[in-house]
PDB file of N, CA and C in Angstrom:
ATOM      1  N   GLY A   1     -12.789   4.959  24.427  1.00 67.00           N
ATOM      2  CA  GLY A   1     -12.259   5.797  25.465  1.00 67.00           C
ATOM      3  C   GLY A   1     -12.635   7.260  25.247  1.00 67.00           C
ATOM      4  N   ASN A   2     -12.286   8.099  26.185  1.00 90.00           N
ATOM      5  CA  ASN A   2     -12.601   9.511  26.045  1.00 90.00           C
ATOM      6  C   ASN A   2     -11.582  10.197  25.130  1.00 90.00           C
ATOM      7  N   ARG A   3     -11.901  11.416  24.766  1.00 88.00           N
ATOM      8  CA  ARG A   3     -11.067  12.148  23.799  1.00 88.00           C
ATOM      9  C   ARG A   3      -9.626  12.340  24.273  1.00 88.00           C
ATOM     10  N   ALA A   4      -9.446  12.629  25.553  1.00 90.00           N
ATOM     11  CA  ALA A   4      -8.100  12.844  26.071  1.00 90.00           C
ATOM     12  C   ALA A   4      -7.269  11.560  25.962  1.00 90.00           C
ATOM     13  N   GLU A   5      -7.879  10.420  26.291  1.00 93.00           N
ATOM     14  CA  GLU A   5      -7.180   9.134  26.181  1.00 93.00           C
ATOM     15  C   GLU A   5      -6.860   8.828  24.719  1.00 93.00           C
ATOM     16  N   GLN A   6      -7.814   9.102  23.838  1.00 93.00           N
ATOM     17  CA  GLN A   6      -7.592   8.864  22.410  1.00 93.00           C
ATOM     18  C   GLN A   6      -6.430   9.707  21.901  1.00 93.00           C
ATOM     19  N   ARG A   7      -6.393  10.948  22.318  1.00 92.00           N
ATOM     20  CA  ARG A   7      -5.325  11.859  21.882  1.00 92.00           C
ATOM     21  C   ARG A   7      -3.953  11.335  22.349  1.00 92.00           C
ATOM     22  N   ILE A   8      -3.884  10.872  23.598  1.00 95.00           N
ATOM     23  CA  ILE A   8      -2.636  10.328  24.136  1.00 95.00           C
ATOM     24  C   ILE A   8      -2.190   9.110  23.323  1.00 95.00           C
ATOM     25  N   GLU A   9      -3.126   8.233  22.993  1.00 95.00           N
ATOM     26  CA  GLU A   9      -2.806   7.038  22.217  1.00 95.00           C
ATOM     27  C   GLU A   9      -2.338   7.408  20.802  1.00 95.00           C
ATOM     28  N   LEU A  10      -2.986   8.393  20.195  1.00 95.00           N
ATOM     29  CA  LEU A  10      -2.589   8.831  18.856  1.00 95.00           C
ATOM     30  C   LEU A  10      -1.211   9.485  18.865  1.00 95.00           C
ATOM     31  N   GLU A  11      -0.928  10.263  19.910  1.00 96.00           N
ATOM     32  CA  GLU A  11       0.405  10.866  20.038  1.00 96.00           C
ATOM     33  C   GLU A  11       1.467   9.788  20.223  1.00 96.00           C
ATOM     34  N   ALA A  12       1.137   8.732  20.968  1.00 96.00           N
ATOM     35  CA  ALA A  12       2.072   7.615  21.153  1.00 96.00           C
ATOM     36  C   ALA A  12       2.329   6.912  19.825  1.00 96.00           C
ATOM     37  N   MET A  13       1.296   6.755  19.022  1.00 96.00           N
ATOM     38  CA  MET A  13       1.435   6.141  17.702  1.00 96.00           C
ATOM     39  C   MET A  13       2.342   6.991  16.809  1.00 96.00           C
ATOM     40  N   ARG A  14       2.153   8.308  16.864  1.00 96.00           N
ATOM     41  CA  ARG A  14       2.985   9.228  16.085  1.00 96.00           C
ATOM     42  C   ARG A  14       4.445   9.127  16.520  1.00 96.00           C
ATOM     43  N   ALA A  15       4.664   9.124  17.824  1.00 97.00           N
ATOM     44  CA  ALA A  15       6.027   9.049  18.356  1.00 97.00           C
ATOM     45  C   ALA A  15       6.701   7.735  17.948  1.00 97.00           C
ATOM     46  N   LEU A  16       5.955   6.638  18.005  1.00 97.00           N
ATOM     47  CA  LEU A  16       6.484   5.339  17.597  1.00 97.00           C
ATOM     48  C   LEU A  16       6.878   5.366  16.117  1.00 97.00           C
ATOM     49  N   ALA A  17       6.022   5.936  15.283  1.00 96.00           N
ATOM     50  CA  ALA A  17       6.303   6.027  13.841  1.00 96.00           C
ATOM     51  C   ALA A  17       7.551   6.867  13.585  1.00 96.00           C
ATOM     52  N   GLU A  18       7.700   7.948  14.336  1.00 96.00           N
ATOM     53  CA  GLU A  18       8.880   8.802  14.170  1.00 96.00           C
ATOM     54  C   GLU A  18      10.148   8.073  14.604  1.00 96.00           C
ATOM     55  N   ARG A  19      10.086   7.379  15.738  1.00 97.00           N
ATOM     56  CA  ARG A  19      11.257   6.627  16.216  1.00 97.00           C
ATOM     57  C   ARG A  19      11.642   5.520  15.241  1.00 97.00           C
ATOM     58  N   ALA A  20      10.627   4.844  14.681  1.00 97.00           N
ATOM     59  CA  ALA A  20      10.868   3.744  13.743  1.00 97.00           C
ATOM     60  C   ALA A  20      11.225   4.260  12.344  1.00 97.00           C
ATOM     61  N   ARG A  21      11.066   5.550  12.151  1.00 96.00           N
ATOM     62  CA  ARG A  21      11.274   6.160  10.827  1.00 96.00           C
ATOM     63  C   ARG A  21      10.448   5.431   9.761  1.00 96.00           C
ATOM     64  N   ASP A  22       9.184   5.187  10.103  1.00 96.00           N
ATOM     65  CA  ASP A  22       8.262   4.471   9.220  1.00 96.00           C
ATOM     66  C   ASP A  22       7.294   5.488   8.608  1.00 96.00           C
ATOM     67  N   PRO A  23       7.524   5.900   7.351  1.00 97.00           N
ATOM     68  CA  PRO A  23       6.674   6.941   6.771  1.00 97.00           C
ATOM     69  C   PRO A  23       5.211   6.526   6.615  1.00 97.00           C
ATOM     70  N   ARG A  24       4.965   5.252   6.353  1.00 96.00           N
ATOM     71  CA  ARG A  24       3.573   4.811   6.214  1.00 96.00           C
ATOM     72  C   ARG A  24       2.826   4.951   7.542  1.00 96.00           C
ATOM     73  N   LEU A  25       3.453   4.479   8.619  1.00 96.00           N
ATOM     74  CA  LEU A  25       2.830   4.587   9.944  1.00 96.00           C
ATOM     75  C   LEU A  25       2.686   6.050  10.349  1.00 96.00           C
ATOM     76  N   LEU A  26       3.670   6.872  10.002  1.00 97.00           N
ATOM     77  CA  LEU A  26       3.589   8.296  10.324  1.00 97.00           C
ATOM     78  C   LEU A  26       2.421   8.946   9.586  1.00 97.00           C
ATOM     79  N   ALA A  27       2.246   8.601   8.319  1.00 97.00           N
ATOM     80  CA  ALA A  27       1.131   9.160   7.545  1.00 97.00           C
ATOM     81  C   ALA A  27      -0.201   8.792   8.189  1.00 97.00           C
ATOM     82  N   ILE A  28      -0.336   7.540   8.590  1.00 96.00           N
ATOM     83  CA  ILE A  28      -1.576   7.081   9.229  1.00 96.00           C
ATOM     84  C   ILE A  28      -1.787   7.808  10.561  1.00 96.00           C
ATOM     85  N   ALA A  29      -0.732   7.895  11.364  1.00 96.00           N
ATOM     86  CA  ALA A  29      -0.842   8.555  12.672  1.00 96.00           C
ATOM     87  C   ALA A  29      -1.231  10.021  12.517  1.00 96.00           C
ATOM     88  N   MET A  30      -0.599  10.714  11.566  1.00 97.00           N
ATOM     89  CA  MET A  30      -0.892  12.139  11.387  1.00 97.00           C
ATOM     90  C   MET A  30      -2.319  12.345  10.881  1.00 97.00           C
ATOM     91  N   CYS A  31      -2.777  11.479   9.982  1.00 97.00           N
ATOM     92  CA  CYS A  31      -4.170  11.578   9.511  1.00 97.00           C
ATOM     93  C   CYS A  31      -5.140  11.347  10.663  1.00 97.00           C
ATOM     94  N   ARG A  32      -4.837  10.367  11.502  1.00 96.00           N
ATOM     95  CA  ARG A  32      -5.735  10.082  12.630  1.00 96.00           C
ATOM     96  C   ARG A  32      -5.744  11.226  13.644  1.00 96.00           C
ATOM     97  N   LEU A  33      -4.582  11.809  13.898  1.00 96.00           N
ATOM     98  CA  LEU A  33      -4.529  12.975  14.784  1.00 96.00           C
ATOM     99  C   LEU A  33      -5.324  14.133  14.196  1.00 96.00           C
ATOM    100  N   ALA A  34      -5.158  14.363  12.900  1.00 96.00           N
ATOM    101  CA  ALA A  34      -5.883  15.449  12.236  1.00 96.00           C
ATOM    102  C   ALA A  34      -7.386  15.218  12.319  1.00 96.00           C
ATOM    103  N   ARG A  35      -7.815  13.988  12.041  1.00 96.00           N
ATOM    104  CA  ARG A  35      -9.252  13.647  12.099  1.00 96.00           C
ATOM    105  C   ARG A  35      -9.774  13.861  13.521  1.00 96.00           C
ATOM    106  N   HIS A  36      -9.004  13.431  14.503  1.00 95.00           N
ATOM    107  CA  HIS A  36      -9.399  13.590  15.908  1.00 95.00           C
ATOM    108  C   HIS A  36      -9.620  15.065  16.228  1.00 95.00           C
ATOM    109  N   ASP A  37      -8.673  15.912  15.833  1.00 94.00           N
ATOM    110  CA  ASP A  37      -8.786  17.339  16.134  1.00 94.00           C
ATOM    111  C   ASP A  37      -9.908  17.992  15.339  1.00 94.00           C
ATOM    112  N   LEU A  38     -10.109  17.580  14.097  1.00 94.00           N
ATOM    113  CA  LEU A  38     -11.225  18.118  13.316  1.00 94.00           C
ATOM    114  C   LEU A  38     -12.552  17.730  13.958  1.00 94.00           C
ATOM    115  N   ASP A  39     -12.679  16.488  14.388  1.00 93.00           N
ATOM    116  CA  ASP A  39     -13.915  16.025  15.031  1.00 93.00           C
ATOM    117  C   ASP A  39     -14.174  16.766  16.337  1.00 93.00           C
ATOM    118  N   ALA A  40     -13.094  17.205  16.992  1.00 91.00           N
ATOM    119  CA  ALA A  40     -13.223  17.928  18.263  1.00 91.00           C
ATOM    120  C   ALA A  40     -13.327  19.445  18.036  1.00 91.00           C
ATOM    121  N   SER A  41     -13.461  19.847  16.764  1.00 90.00           N
ATOM    122  CA  SER A  41     -13.541  21.271  16.398  1.00 90.00           C
ATOM    123  C   SER A  41     -12.313  22.035  16.877  1.00 90.00           C
ATOM    124  N   ARG A  42     -11.141  21.412  16.733  1.00 91.00           N
ATOM    125  CA  ARG A  42      -9.865  22.052  17.068  1.00 91.00           C
ATOM    126  C   ARG A  42      -8.983  22.053  15.818  1.00 91.00           C
ATOM    127  N   PRO A  43      -9.250  22.966  14.880  1.00 90.00           N
ATOM    128  CA  PRO A  43      -8.519  22.936  13.612  1.00 90.00           C
ATOM    129  C   PRO A  43      -7.102  23.502  13.663  1.00 90.00           C
ATOM    130  N   VAL A  44      -6.727  24.171  14.769  1.00 91.00           N
ATOM    131  CA  VAL A  44      -5.389  24.764  14.847  1.00 91.00           C
ATOM    132  C   VAL A  44      -4.337  23.659  14.805  1.00 91.00           C
ATOM    133  N   GLY A  45      -3.414  23.765  13.866  1.00 94.00           N
ATOM    134  CA  GLY A  45      -2.356  22.779  13.736  1.00 94.00           C
ATOM    135  C   GLY A  45      -2.671  21.634  12.798  1.00 94.00           C
ATOM    136  N   VAL A  46      -3.934  21.513  12.391  1.00 96.00           N
ATOM    137  CA  VAL A  46      -4.332  20.399  11.524  1.00 96.00           C
ATOM    138  C   VAL A  46      -3.674  20.519  10.143  1.00 96.00           C
ATOM    139  N   ASP A  47      -3.559  21.728   9.636  1.00 96.00           N
ATOM    140  CA  ASP A  47      -2.927  21.912   8.331  1.00 96.00           C
ATOM    141  C   ASP A  47      -1.507  21.334   8.339  1.00 96.00           C
ATOM    142  N   ALA A  48      -0.729  21.645   9.375  1.00 96.00           N
ATOM    143  CA  ALA A  48       0.645  21.137   9.477  1.00 96.00           C
ATOM    144  C   ALA A  48       0.664  19.613   9.609  1.00 96.00           C
ATOM    145  N   MET A  49      -0.278  19.053  10.375  1.00 96.00           N
ATOM    146  CA  MET A  49      -0.363  17.599  10.517  1.00 96.00           C
ATOM    147  C   MET A  49      -0.607  16.947   9.158  1.00 96.00           C
ATOM    148  N   LEU A  50      -1.525  17.542   8.399  1.00 97.00           N
ATOM    149  CA  LEU A  50      -1.874  16.960   7.115  1.00 97.00           C
ATOM    150  C   LEU A  50      -0.754  17.118   6.094  1.00 97.00           C
ATOM    151  N   ARG A  51       0.000  18.191   6.192  1.00 97.00           N
ATOM    152  CA  ARG A  51       1.170  18.332   5.305  1.00 97.00           C
ATOM    153  C   ARG A  51       2.196  17.237   5.603  1.00 97.00           C
ATOM    154  N   ARG A  52       2.416  16.970   6.887  1.00 97.00           N
ATOM    155  CA  ARG A  52       3.330  15.870   7.260  1.00 97.00           C
ATOM    156  C   ARG A  52       2.790  14.535   6.793  1.00 97.00           C
ATOM    157  N   ALA A  53       1.484  14.340   6.947  1.00 97.00           N
ATOM    158  CA  ALA A  53       0.861  13.086   6.509  1.00 97.00           C
ATOM    159  C   ALA A  53       1.023  12.902   5.004  1.00 97.00           C
ATOM    160  N   LEU A  54       0.805  13.980   4.262  1.00 97.00           N
ATOM    161  CA  LEU A  54       0.915  13.907   2.807  1.00 97.00           C
ATOM    162  C   LEU A  54       2.355  13.605   2.391  1.00 97.00           C
ATOM    163  N   GLU A  55       3.316  14.305   2.978  1.00 97.00           N
ATOM    164  CA  GLU A  55       4.728  14.048   2.665  1.00 97.00           C
ATOM    165  C   GLU A  55       5.110  12.605   2.981  1.00 97.00           C
ATOM    166  N   ALA A  56       4.686  12.119   4.147  1.00 97.00           N
ATOM    167  CA  ALA A  56       5.032  10.753   4.565  1.00 97.00           C
ATOM    168  C   ALA A  56       4.367   9.719   3.663  1.00 97.00           C
ATOM    169  N   SER A  57       3.119   9.959   3.285  1.00 97.00           N
ATOM    170  CA  SER A  57       2.424   8.991   2.425  1.00 97.00           C
ATOM    171  C   SER A  57       3.082   8.906   1.054  1.00 97.00           C
ATOM    172  N   ILE A  58       3.520  10.049   0.536  1.00 97.00           N
ATOM    173  CA  ILE A  58       4.213  10.060  -0.757  1.00 97.00           C
ATOM    174  C   ILE A  58       5.553   9.321  -0.622  1.00 97.00           C
ATOM    175  N   GLU A  59       6.276   9.607   0.462  1.00 97.00           N
ATOM    176  CA  GLU A  59       7.556   8.933   0.697  1.00 97.00           C
ATOM    177  C   GLU A  59       7.369   7.417   0.784  1.00 97.00           C
ATOM    178  N   ALA A  60       6.276   6.994   1.431  1.00 97.00           N
ATOM    179  CA  ALA A  60       6.008   5.564   1.619  1.00 97.00           C
ATOM    180  C   ALA A  60       5.415   4.919   0.365  1.00 97.00           C
ATOM    181  N   GLY A  61       4.948   5.747  -0.583  1.00 97.00           N
ATOM    182  CA  GLY A  61       4.268   5.200  -1.752  1.00 97.00           C
ATOM    183  C   GLY A  61       2.896   4.651  -1.402  1.00 97.00           C
ATOM    184  N   ASP A  62       2.290   5.183  -0.337  1.00 96.00           N
ATOM    185  CA  ASP A  62       0.989   4.705   0.143  1.00 96.00           C
ATOM    186  C   ASP A  62      -0.111   5.604  -0.414  1.00 96.00           C
ATOM    187  N   ARG A  63      -0.699   5.161  -1.527  1.00 97.00           N
ATOM    188  CA  ARG A  63      -1.722   5.975  -2.194  1.00 97.00           C
ATOM    189  C   ARG A  63      -2.969   6.154  -1.328  1.00 97.00           C
ATOM    190  N   ALA A  64      -3.333   5.138  -0.577  1.00 96.00           N
ATOM    191  CA  ALA A  64      -4.531   5.240   0.269  1.00 96.00           C
ATOM    192  C   ALA A  64      -4.343   6.320   1.334  1.00 96.00           C
ATOM    193  N   ALA A  65      -3.174   6.357   1.955  1.00 95.00           N
ATOM    194  CA  ALA A  65      -2.899   7.383   2.973  1.00 95.00           C
ATOM    195  C   ALA A  65      -2.840   8.762   2.327  1.00 95.00           C
ATOM    196  N   GLU A  66      -2.313   8.831   1.107  1.00 96.00           N
ATOM    197  CA  GLU A  66      -2.251  10.110   0.382  1.00 96.00           C
ATOM    198  C   GLU A  66      -3.659  10.635   0.107  1.00 96.00           C
ATOM    199  N   VAL A  67      -4.525   9.749  -0.341  1.00 97.00           N
ATOM    200  CA  VAL A  67      -5.920  10.127  -0.613  1.00 97.00           C
ATOM    201  C   VAL A  67      -6.616  10.568   0.671  1.00 97.00           C
ATOM    202  N   GLU A  68      -6.366   9.851   1.766  1.00 96.00           N
ATOM    203  CA  GLU A  68      -6.978  10.219   3.051  1.00 96.00           C
ATOM    204  C   GLU A  68      -6.522  11.603   3.498  1.00 96.00           C
ATOM    205  N   ALA A  69      -5.230  11.906   3.349  1.00 97.00           N
ATOM    206  CA  ALA A  69      -4.734  13.229   3.718  1.00 97.00           C
ATOM    207  C   ALA A  69      -5.406  14.307   2.871  1.00 97.00           C
ATOM    208  N   MET A  70      -5.536  14.068   1.584  1.00 97.00           N
ATOM    209  CA  MET A  70      -6.185  15.050   0.708  1.00 97.00           C
ATOM    210  C   MET A  70      -7.669  15.230   1.078  1.00 97.00           C
ATOM    211  N   ARG A  71      -8.323  14.127   1.419  1.00 97.00           N
ATOM    212  CA  ARG A  71      -9.734  14.190   1.814  1.00 97.00           C
ATOM    213  C   ARG A  71      -9.881  15.020   3.088  1.00 97.00           C
ATOM    214  N   LEU A  72      -8.965  14.820   4.031  1.00 96.00           N
ATOM    215  CA  LEU A  72      -9.018  15.584   5.274  1.00 96.00           C
ATOM    216  C   LEU A  72      -8.674  17.054   5.048  1.00 96.00           C
ATOM    217  N   PHE A  73      -7.776  17.350   4.084  1.00 95.00           N
ATOM    218  CA  PHE A  73      -7.524  18.745   3.707  1.00 95.00           C
ATOM    219  C   PHE A  73      -8.838  19.397   3.270  1.00 95.00           C
ATOM    220  N   GLY A  74      -9.610  18.686   2.454  1.00 94.00           N
ATOM    221  CA  GLY A  74     -10.902  19.207   2.014  1.00 94.00           C
ATOM    222  C   GLY A  74     -11.841  19.462   3.180  1.00 94.00           C
ATOM    223  N   HIS A  75     -11.854  18.526   4.115  1.00 93.00           N
ATOM    224  CA  HIS A  75     -12.696  18.677   5.296  1.00 93.00           C
ATOM    225  C   HIS A  75     -12.265  19.900   6.113  1.00 93.00           C
ATOM    226  N   LEU A  76     -10.948  20.076   6.255  1.00 94.00           N
ATOM    227  CA  LEU A  76     -10.414  21.235   6.977  1.00 94.00           C
ATOM    228  C   LEU A  76     -10.842  22.525   6.292  1.00 94.00           C
ATOM    229  N   ARG A  77     -10.678  22.585   4.985  1.00 93.00           N
ATOM    230  CA  ARG A  77     -11.053  23.796   4.231  1.00 93.00           C
ATOM    231  C   ARG A  77     -12.533  24.121   4.394  1.00 93.00           C
ATOM    232  N   ARG A  78     -13.370  23.098   4.312  1.00 90.00           N
ATOM    233  CA  ARG A  78     -14.818  23.319   4.490  1.00 90.00           C
ATOM    234  C   ARG A  78     -15.113  23.830   5.888  1.00 90.00           C
ATOM    235  N   SER A  79     -14.417  23.279   6.894  1.00 86.00           N
ATOM    236  CA  SER A  79     -14.664  23.714   8.271  1.00 86.00           C
ATOM    237  C   SER A  79     -14.235  25.159   8.479  1.00 86.00           C
ATOM    238  N   GLN A  80     -13.320  25.640   7.616  1.00 85.00           N
ATOM    239  CA  GLN A  80     -12.850  27.025   7.702  1.00 85.00           C
ATOM    240  C   GLN A  80     -13.651  27.945   6.786  1.00 85.00           C
ATOM    241  N   GLY A  81     -14.679  27.407   6.137  1.00 85.00           N
ATOM    242  CA  GLY A  81     -15.535  28.229   5.303  1.00 85.00           C
ATOM    243  C   GLY A  81     -15.107  28.347   3.862  1.00 85.00           C
ATOM    244  N   ASP A  82     -14.079  27.609   3.444  1.00 75.00           N
ATOM    245  CA  ASP A  82     -13.614  27.634   2.051  1.00 75.00           C
ATOM    246  C   ASP A  82     -14.386  26.567   1.291  1.00 75.00           C
ATOM    247  N   VAL A  83     -15.253  27.007   0.388  1.00 66.00           N
ATOM    248  CA  VAL A  83     -16.089  26.060  -0.336  1.00 66.00           C
ATOM    249  C   VAL A  83     -15.604  25.779  -1.756  1.00 66.00           C
ATOM    250  N   GLU A  84     -14.459  26.316  -2.137  1.00 62.00           N
ATOM    251  CA  GLU A  84     -13.948  26.059  -3.485  1.00 62.00           C
ATOM    252  C   GLU A  84     -13.348  24.687  -3.592  1.00 62.00           C
TER     253      GLU A  84
END
């Protein structure tokens, strides 16, 4: 689908995770939203999304989601010109 449809679906996934109070699903949804916005060159708000993803992944004990959030943090930093 197009980017707007994808964004709507990802927001629905996030809302479902929040309603269900499912930290693992929330971590996945936030990482996917962050990736979507990074791919669309829209980094505003991505840092906050990834912080939520990281907190949720730790709460869920989901190491894979935690690693994905950290990887996306690196991608965000590189896109902002931080090469350290």
